[in-house]
Amino acid sequence: MSTPIIELKHVSYRYQQELVLRDVSLQVKSGDFLGLVGPNGGGKSTLLKLILGLLPLQTGALQLFGQKQQQFRDWHKIGYVAQRSFIKHAQPVTVTEVLEMTGASASEIMRALELVDLLNQKHKNIAELSGGQEQRVFIARALLNQPQLLILDEPTVGVDQKSQNSFYELLNHLNQAHQLSIILVSHEVDLISSSVKNLACINQSLLYHGHPDALRDEQLISKVYGSKQQLITHHH
Amino acid sequence: MLEIFTYGFMNRALIAGLIVACIAPAIGNFLMMKKLSLVADTLSHMALIGVAIGLLTNQEPMFTTLLVTIVTAWIINQLQVNRRLDAPAILAMLNPTGLAIALILISLAKGFNSNLFSYLFGSISTVSQTEIWPIAALGLIVFGSITWFYQKLVFTVFDQEGARVKGIAVDHLNLLLMTLTAITVALSMKVVGALLVSALMVIPSMTGALLGTSFRQSFIYSLVVSMLAVFLGLVLAFYLNLPAGATIVLVALGLFAVAFLVKRRN
């Protein structure tokens, strides 16, 4: 049985007086493709920031690749793609430059761009790319240093349906052909349930963790999203 | 050789001007990317406090200005780190504060109005031989730091969260950028004056952004444009008997307009 690459035990988090996460325990195994879903404000991004060390752990325990998060230094093992930035910069920034920022070599950059099928766009200004292509650039950057875990925060917000489909195909390819573990955060459970291997539903506390097919329970969906909703699966 | 460069004071002006022309847009590019162009404006207003203290205490104003701008830059950085106030609010608050304190200090001791005037609008032609060395040394520190930390600085201003996750010491780099900005503002005061410092940081950077197809190209173009503006501005100011600081800024603006029209036509 493989060791968990992420292990949370009884993690809670408060922003001042407001409790955002309550007693969350969760394991992510190597090779998993986990969809982390829940309503906006349900604590998904907070959980992500705790894992990435962007927020300090308040209560509970968190281990990354078998090490305590506070002592974890192997950040090259984790690739991170943040929510799409809609801020347009005054200066042009090319696709290659986005990857160069990490200090990666030219050959590593070319390999990463090839993997996300953007080699022919390498000199383009990222402001000229479509939303889907822009996200691929950030995936390519996250893939530099060959991480073992890729974490994506709401990557397809504002991305058209066609681009979303090829985006999920790419993630599946990375997960299956390259054995890359993936955590995908989304507030749209129906959109990602056909792509991921497992789902974790969070609305302050962990309400469900398992195979997406089991998430057909209307009661559970309404518990997660706070109203009566039905799961509609999109096939990518 | 142009007659202008047979004069020692104009040669010193050109050297000081070109040093500032290199570092001002170099910093300006990073501030623009971070959406913090206003920092230069705020620091230049706060710098007037340093000038007033220097004139009041008979100390070299460049050093008292340097001290005030660096302390202010650190305070702004710390307030941003703690996220107690958002950046535009801090800058908007400090802008009039700098002017107000400087005015109070000026009213406490009368008699240095003409000196103060030169720091408000610049007096590049009065740069002395003893002032050239600290300008050159500090300019070298600023430009050297930018070159050394170039990729990490770009990453930090472009995507702070991404850089932090990649293990880059974002907080230290932000502090470094603010400190370099403070030094640049203090050095630029003599060349273009407190009220025009931010123009030399922002206008060439915007011109570079129009001309370049990548950040690196924009960065280089902004330096070239800035040096051209300083050179042409000095020559024009000399022959047309105009204030040098203001002429440099207007030439920079003219170059921006030309770049804008060329870009639009293409």
Coordinates of C-alpha atoms in Angstrom, one line a residue, chain B residues 45-258:
Chain B
H45 CA 6.8 63.3 -1.6
M46 CA 8.2 61.8 1.5
A47 CA 11.7 62.6 0.3
L48 CA 11.0 66.2 0.7
I49 CA 11.0 65.6 4.5
G50 CA 14.6 64.3 4.1
V51 CA 15.5 67.4 2.1
A52 CA 14.0 69.7 4.7
I53 CA 15.8 67.8 7.5
G54 CA 19.1 68.0 5.6
L55 CA 18.8 71.7 5.0
L56 CA 17.7 72.4 8.6
T57 CA 20.5 70.4 10.2
N58 CA 23.2 71.4 7.6
Q59 CA 23.6 67.8 6.6
E60 CA 24.0 66.7 3.0
P61 CA 20.3 66.5 1.8
M62 CA 21.0 63.4 -0.4
F63 CA 21.9 61.4 2.7
T64 CA 19.0 62.6 4.9
T65 CA 16.7 62.0 1.9
L66 CA 18.1 58.5 1.5
L67 CA 17.4 57.8 5.1
V68 CA 13.8 59.0 5.0
T69 CA 12.9 57.3 1.7
I70 CA 14.4 54.0 2.9
V71 CA 12.5 54.1 6.2
T72 CA 9.3 55.0 4.4
A73 CA 9.8 52.2 1.9
W74 CA 10.2 49.7 4.7
I75 CA 7.1 51.0 6.5
I76 CA 5.0 50.7 3.3
N77 CA 6.4 47.2 2.7
Q78 CA 5.6 46.1 6.3
L79 CA 2.0 47.5 6.1
Q80 CA 1.5 45.5 2.9
V81 CA 3.0 42.3 4.4
N82 CA 0.6 42.6 7.4
R83 CA -2.3 43.4 5.0
R84 CA -3.7 45.9 7.6
L85 CA -4.3 48.4 4.8
D86 CA -4.4 48.0 1.1
A87 CA -1.5 49.4 -1.0
P88 CA -3.4 52.3 -2.8
A89 CA -4.8 53.5 0.6
I90 CA -1.4 53.5 2.2
L91 CA 0.1 55.5 -0.7
A92 CA -2.7 57.9 -0.9
M93 CA -2.3 58.6 2.8
L94 CA 1.5 59.1 2.7
N95 CA 1.5 61.4 -0.3
P96 CA 0.0 64.5 1.5
T97 CA 1.7 63.4 4.8
G98 CA 5.1 63.9 3.2
L99 CA 4.2 67.3 1.8
A100 CA 2.6 68.4 5.0
I101 CA 5.6 67.5 7.2
A102 CA 8.0 69.0 4.7
L103 CA 6.0 72.2 4.7
I104 CA 6.0 72.4 8.5
L105 CA 9.7 71.9 8.6
I106 CA 10.2 74.5 6.0
S107 CA 8.1 77.0 7.9
L108 CA 10.2 76.3 11.0
A109 CA 13.3 77.6 9.4
K110 CA 13.2 80.2 6.7
G111 CA 15.9 81.0 4.3
F112 CA 16.5 77.9 2.2
N113 CA 13.7 78.3 -0.2
S114 CA 15.9 78.5 -3.3
N115 CA 17.7 75.3 -2.2
L116 CA 14.4 73.5 -1.7
F117 CA 13.2 74.7 -5.1
S118 CA 16.2 72.9 -6.7
Y119 CA 15.1 69.6 -5.0
L120 CA 11.5 70.1 -6.0
F121 CA 12.3 70.5 -9.7
G122 CA 15.9 69.2 -9.9
S123 CA 19.2 71.0 -10.5
I124 CA 21.2 68.5 -12.5
S125 CA 23.7 71.2 -13.7
T126 CA 24.8 71.8 -10.1
V127 CA 25.9 68.2 -9.5
S128 CA 29.3 68.5 -7.9
Q129 CA 32.3 66.2 -8.3
T130 CA 31.9 65.0 -4.7
E131 CA 28.2 64.1 -5.4
I132 CA 29.1 62.1 -8.5
W133 CA 30.8 59.3 -6.6
P134 CA 27.9 58.4 -4.2
I135 CA 25.5 58.6 -7.1
A136 CA 27.7 56.3 -9.1
A137 CA 28.2 53.9 -6.2
L138 CA 24.5 53.7 -5.3
G139 CA 23.5 53.5 -8.9
L140 CA 25.8 50.5 -9.3
I141 CA 24.3 48.8 -6.2
V142 CA 20.8 49.3 -7.6
F143 CA 21.6 48.1 -11.1
G144 CA 23.8 45.3 -9.8
S145 CA 21.0 44.1 -7.5
I146 CA 18.4 44.1 -10.3
T147 CA 20.7 42.2 -12.6
W148 CA 21.6 39.6 -10.0
F149 CA 18.0 39.0 -8.8
Y150 CA 16.4 39.7 -12.2
Q151 CA 14.5 36.4 -12.7
K152 CA 13.4 36.1 -9.1
L153 CA 12.2 39.7 -9.1
V154 CA 10.3 39.2 -12.3
F155 CA 8.7 36.0 -10.8
T156 CA 7.8 37.9 -7.5
V157 CA 6.2 40.9 -9.2
F158 CA 4.4 38.8 -11.9
D159 CA 3.0 36.0 -9.6
Q160 CA 3.8 36.4 -5.9
E161 CA 1.9 33.3 -4.8
G162 CA 3.4 31.2 -7.5
A163 CA 6.9 32.4 -6.6
R164 CA 6.3 31.7 -2.9
V165 CA 5.2 28.1 -3.6
K166 CA 8.4 27.6 -5.7
G167 CA 10.4 28.4 -2.6
I168 CA 11.5 32.0 -3.6
A169 CA 12.0 34.3 -0.7
V170 CA 9.2 36.6 -1.8
D171 CA 9.2 38.8 1.4
H172 CA 12.9 39.5 1.1
L173 CA 12.7 40.3 -2.6
N174 CA 9.7 42.7 -1.9
L175 CA 11.8 44.5 0.7
L176 CA 14.8 44.6 -1.6
L177 CA 12.6 46.1 -4.4
M178 CA 11.2 48.8 -2.0
T179 CA 14.7 49.6 -0.7
L180 CA 16.1 50.0 -4.3
T181 CA 13.1 52.2 -5.2
A182 CA 13.9 54.4 -2.2
I183 CA 17.6 54.7 -3.2
T184 CA 16.5 55.5 -6.8
V185 CA 14.1 58.2 -5.7
A186 CA 16.8 59.8 -3.5
L187 CA 19.3 59.8 -6.3
S188 CA 16.9 61.1 -8.9
M189 CA 15.9 64.1 -6.8
K190 CA 19.0 66.1 -8.0
V191 CA 18.4 65.2 -11.6
V192 CA 14.7 65.7 -12.2
G193 CA 13.4 66.8 -8.8
A194 CA 11.0 65.3 -6.3
L195 CA 7.9 66.3 -8.3
L196 CA 9.2 64.6 -11.5
V197 CA 11.0 61.5 -10.2
S198 CA 8.1 59.2 -10.8
A199 CA 7.8 60.4 -14.4
L200 CA 11.3 59.1 -15.1
M201 CA 10.4 55.8 -13.6
V202 CA 7.1 55.3 -15.3
I203 CA 7.2 57.1 -18.7
P204 CA 10.2 55.2 -20.2
S205 CA 8.8 51.9 -18.8
M206 CA 5.5 52.6 -20.6
T207 CA 7.4 53.4 -23.8
G208 CA 9.4 50.2 -23.4
A209 CA 6.2 48.2 -23.0
L210 CA 4.8 49.7 -26.2
L211 CA 8.0 48.9 -28.2
G212 CA 8.9 45.5 -26.7
T213 CA 7.4 42.1 -27.4
S214 CA 8.7 40.5 -24.2
F215 CA 9.4 41.8 -20.7
R216 CA 13.2 41.6 -21.3
Q217 CA 12.9 43.6 -24.5
S218 CA 10.6 46.2 -22.8
F219 CA 13.1 46.5 -20.0
I220 CA 16.0 47.2 -22.4
Y221 CA 14.0 49.6 -24.6
S222 CA 12.9 51.5 -21.5
L223 CA 16.5 52.0 -20.5
V224 CA 17.5 53.2 -24.0
V225 CA 14.5 55.6 -24.1
S226 CA 15.3 56.9 -20.7
M227 CA 19.0 57.6 -21.6
L228 CA 17.9 59.2 -24.8
A229 CA 15.5 61.4 -22.9
V230 CA 18.2 62.5 -20.5
F231 CA 20.7 63.2 -23.2
L232 CA 18.3 65.2 -25.5
G233 CA 16.7 66.9 -22.5
L234 CA 20.0 68.2 -21.3
V235 CA 21.1 69.4 -24.7
L236 CA 17.7 71.1 -25.3
A237 CA 17.7 72.6 -21.8
F238 CA 21.2 74.0 -22.3
Y239 CA 20.6 75.6 -25.7
L240 CA 17.1 76.8 -25.1
N241 CA 17.8 77.9 -21.5
L242 CA 15.1 75.7 -20.0
P243 CA 14.9 73.9 -16.6
A244 CA 16.7 70.5 -17.2
G245 CA 14.5 68.3 -15.1
A246 CA 11.3 69.4 -16.7
T247 CA 12.8 69.2 -20.2
I248 CA 14.0 65.7 -19.6
V249 CA 10.5 64.6 -18.6
L250 CA 8.9 66.3 -21.5
V251 CA 11.3 64.7 -24.0
A252 CA 10.5 61.3 -22.3
L253 CA 6.8 62.1 -22.9
G254 CA 7.5 63.0 -26.5
L255 CA 9.3 59.7 -27.1
F256 CA 6.3 57.9 -25.6
A257 CA 4.0 59.8 -27.9
V258 CA 6.2 58.8 -30.9

